[in-house]
Amino acid sequence: MALFHKSVLGAMSMLLLQLLRHSRTSHAFSNSVKIGLHSRRSAAGAAALTSSRSSSLNSIESRELRFYRSSPFLSESASPNTGAVANGSTATNTSTNPCLATLIQSIDDELNASRIAKALQARGGGNSSGGTGTGTSSSAISGLSTGSGGGGCNVGRRTGATIQLTKGEQELFNLLTEVIHESEITSTLRVAGGWVRDKLLATEEFKRGRNNSQDGSVDRLTSKFKGPSSGRQGSKLIGITSSKNPTSPSSPPTLVDANDTPVDIDIALDDMLGREFADHLNDWLTQHGRDKISVGVVLKNPEKSKHLETATMKVGKFWIDFVNLRAEEYTEDSRIPDLMRIGTAEEDSFRRDLTINSLFYNINTGEVEDLTGMGVSDLRRGVVATPLPALTTLLDDPLRVLRSVRFAARLRFTMDESLRDAAMTESVRIALAQKVARERVGSEVDLMLRSQDPVGAMRLLINLNLAPTVFPIAGIDDALVRKIFDNGLNLLSTTHDHLCDCKISTPVWCQKKNVLQSTTNGVNEITLVDDEESRRRLWYASFLKPLRDHFKNLGQAETAKAGARQGKKASRSVIMKLMVDELKRPLRDAEAVELVMKAADDFTDLMNAGCDLSATACLLGNIRVVYHGDDGYGSGVYTTCHMGASEVDSDVENDPVWKHAMEFRLLVSKVLQRVGPLWRAALILSLSEQLSDLENEHYSYTIEGDVFEESQGEVREGIIERYDAFAASILNLGLVGIWSQLPLINGKELITDSILPNAPKGPAFREIMDEQTNWMVIHPGGTTHGLVKHLRSVFHDYI
């Protein structure tokens, strides 16, 4: 019997070797199962297999190999515990016989080591040779197309890394595995891309200085649901709180409850279209008495970076994108692949932008696969690198240079030296300007500013000399452009740092209880720490403010020409031109950014005019305007005014302190009515400009022969205290929501006989309405009778 076993094993070994040798001549990639096998069995076998660079099997060869795996001999020798995989389902077992398992695993290891060595050699020498980078990604990995999926055979570099699945993820993957087995299909399902990366970062092995959620759930910035980032190694983080333990310094960083946030997962298929598998899934659901799930098919559209058809389904709280593994080749003048086909898992991993994005989670086996051999290592070291030579990767698709910057900022990783060198080459800048649509550039910039380190992202763009390409500015020499961007980076850094300080040591005007008590006119306000959209616009305003100031000093900030193609919109400000025409951001974003900039200048003018002293006087006098909402008992909405311990009637109060406070209220209201709910962003920007200017100057005030010297730190604290007092007075005076205040008397009522029956239309009528608004600001809670009396005294000619 032993002799029989030995002869069968020998025959099977020869068959496997023949299949591998035969596959060397095959250049077609079948849509059926492709299985990579590697050998270190013997000297002769190793020599034969080492010379074989490709072992893609056609459909006939795949069926033959599956036949031998299901032979009675294998079944007879199977261990009673085989067949169970990590996700709780049953898979076809390739290692039921120890001898055959050793043979197959040996084959795996030998060629996999050879393949990875070649990739590493290519990556390491890609830039040192000074090549032009015109070669394609496909050619760089020719001969490395060993299949790694199908037939239940998990081939690929096993990392030893583990992923902690949530209960929902485990149930989802079990469902998909059942569909595979009961439908008798041979597909290998792999979760690709960011989900694998972020799940690994959530494990203890990959944490460095930060913790993530204990249940394995991950919050993702790049999710279609725009959840937060799960980066690491951060120091100061904005808007990061823990719903479980907000006081713990090691609490999981999250803006939203991960349990309530939909999760998107990309699943790659190796032998069928995404919609085909979606149909199999729906058939399985129907057979088991469950409702079908609607399927959305995103057709191939290279112009929108959709290179393969995608089927999308919502399974529970998961949005699943089923897509094929792919291989691609590029032309020199386009970032859209010239040749694209269904590829192997290995080809798909090597054609990806970064090694940390090339990892797969094999659902069939429950293992993490690192087919480039570099993804897990780079993830562990905190390095952003490319699977292939960096210059080739960036020239194939120049958008990848911006993605590299974004991921470095989001995850707080460092960029690989070869990637930095390639990113700084002129050929990459030219390719970025010529091959990438401006919409894609603008989207990447927006994601950078949404990341946990917007300052680091902008610093990388400047240091890599990419800023002039990303933010093109006409009519300015290179030295001045660099100075403007450096100033913008300095202001952005100061703004970001101060907002972080506000989170750590919250000033009175940012405390939630005070914010809730100070709203008027039904406006429910949130602070910048909790307002992602306002923060993002603040980052834009901070970085681009020096650019606007430069053109403002030239008298061109509001009238810069945008070009003939704009037609009626030919006259745009420099900020509108940059954000709308160049970055293709929504008009509302550009308008909001400009509002923040202008309001910041207005706040600076008020502070320089001494309004901070008026604010301090209001606080010392305990002057308050309190808005009372409807209490549900019929009292309605009303406003009360207070000075000291007394309540005052704003219609008739003549106290000089009160009147001065109301004049101050009117001045500030003008700014707030223009900027609206973005006033906090504008005030922080104004403060940050003062702090930034302070850092560039040396303050030393000497009084009476060096008796007292005021340090820069003391000056800084003085500036912050002035702005804090100013902001606190805005809350105390009930100015939050003043932009939503409705007139006491509408236009139709205004021209009645009892008020101003002869009021003309046009500018004069606008003047009357403005006077009404001013009176209401100075007389908060004032009566209609008092307003009518005032208007008739001012505009007596219209009675």
Coordinates of N, CA and C in Angstrom, one line a residue, residues 82-85 87 89-94 151-152 177 181 364-365:
T82 N -10.0 18.6 8.7 CA -9.7 19.5 7.7 C -11.0 20.1 7.1
G83 N -10.8 21.2 6.4 CA -11.9 21.8 5.7 C -12.4 23.0 6.3
A84 N -12.1 23.3 7.6 CA -12.6 24.5 8.3 C -11.6 25.6 8.0
V85 N -12.2 26.7 7.7 CA -11.4 27.9 7.4 C -11.7 29.0 8.5
N87 N -13.1 31.8 8.6 CA -14.4 32.6 8.8 C -15.6 31.7 9.1
S89 N -16.7 28.9 7.6 CA -17.3 28.1 6.5 C -16.4 27.0 6.1
T90 N -16.8 26.2 5.1 CA -16.1 25.1 4.7 C -15.6 25.3 3.3
A91 N -14.3 25.0 3.0 CA -13.7 25.3 1.7 C -13.1 24.0 1.2
T92 N -12.9 23.9 -0.1 CA -12.2 22.7 -0.7 C -10.8 22.7 -0.1
N93 N -10.4 21.5 0.4 CA -9.1 21.4 1.1 C -8.0 21.0 0.2
T94 N -6.9 21.7 0.2 CA -5.8 21.4 -0.7 C -4.7 20.7 0.0
G151 N -10.8 27.9 -7.1 CA -10.7 26.5 -6.7 C -10.5 26.3 -5.3
G152 N -10.7 27.3 -4.5 CA -10.5 27.2 -3.0 C -9.0 27.2 -2.6
T177 N -19.6 33.3 1.8 CA -18.9 32.0 1.6 C -20.0 30.9 1.4
H181 N -20.2 28.2 -1.9 CA -20.2 26.7 -1.8 C -21.5 26.1 -2.4
N364 N -12.4 33.6 1.5 CA -12.5 32.1 1.4 C -11.7 31.5 2.5
T365 N -10.5 32.1 2.8 CA -9.6 31.5 3.8 C -9.5 32.3 5.1

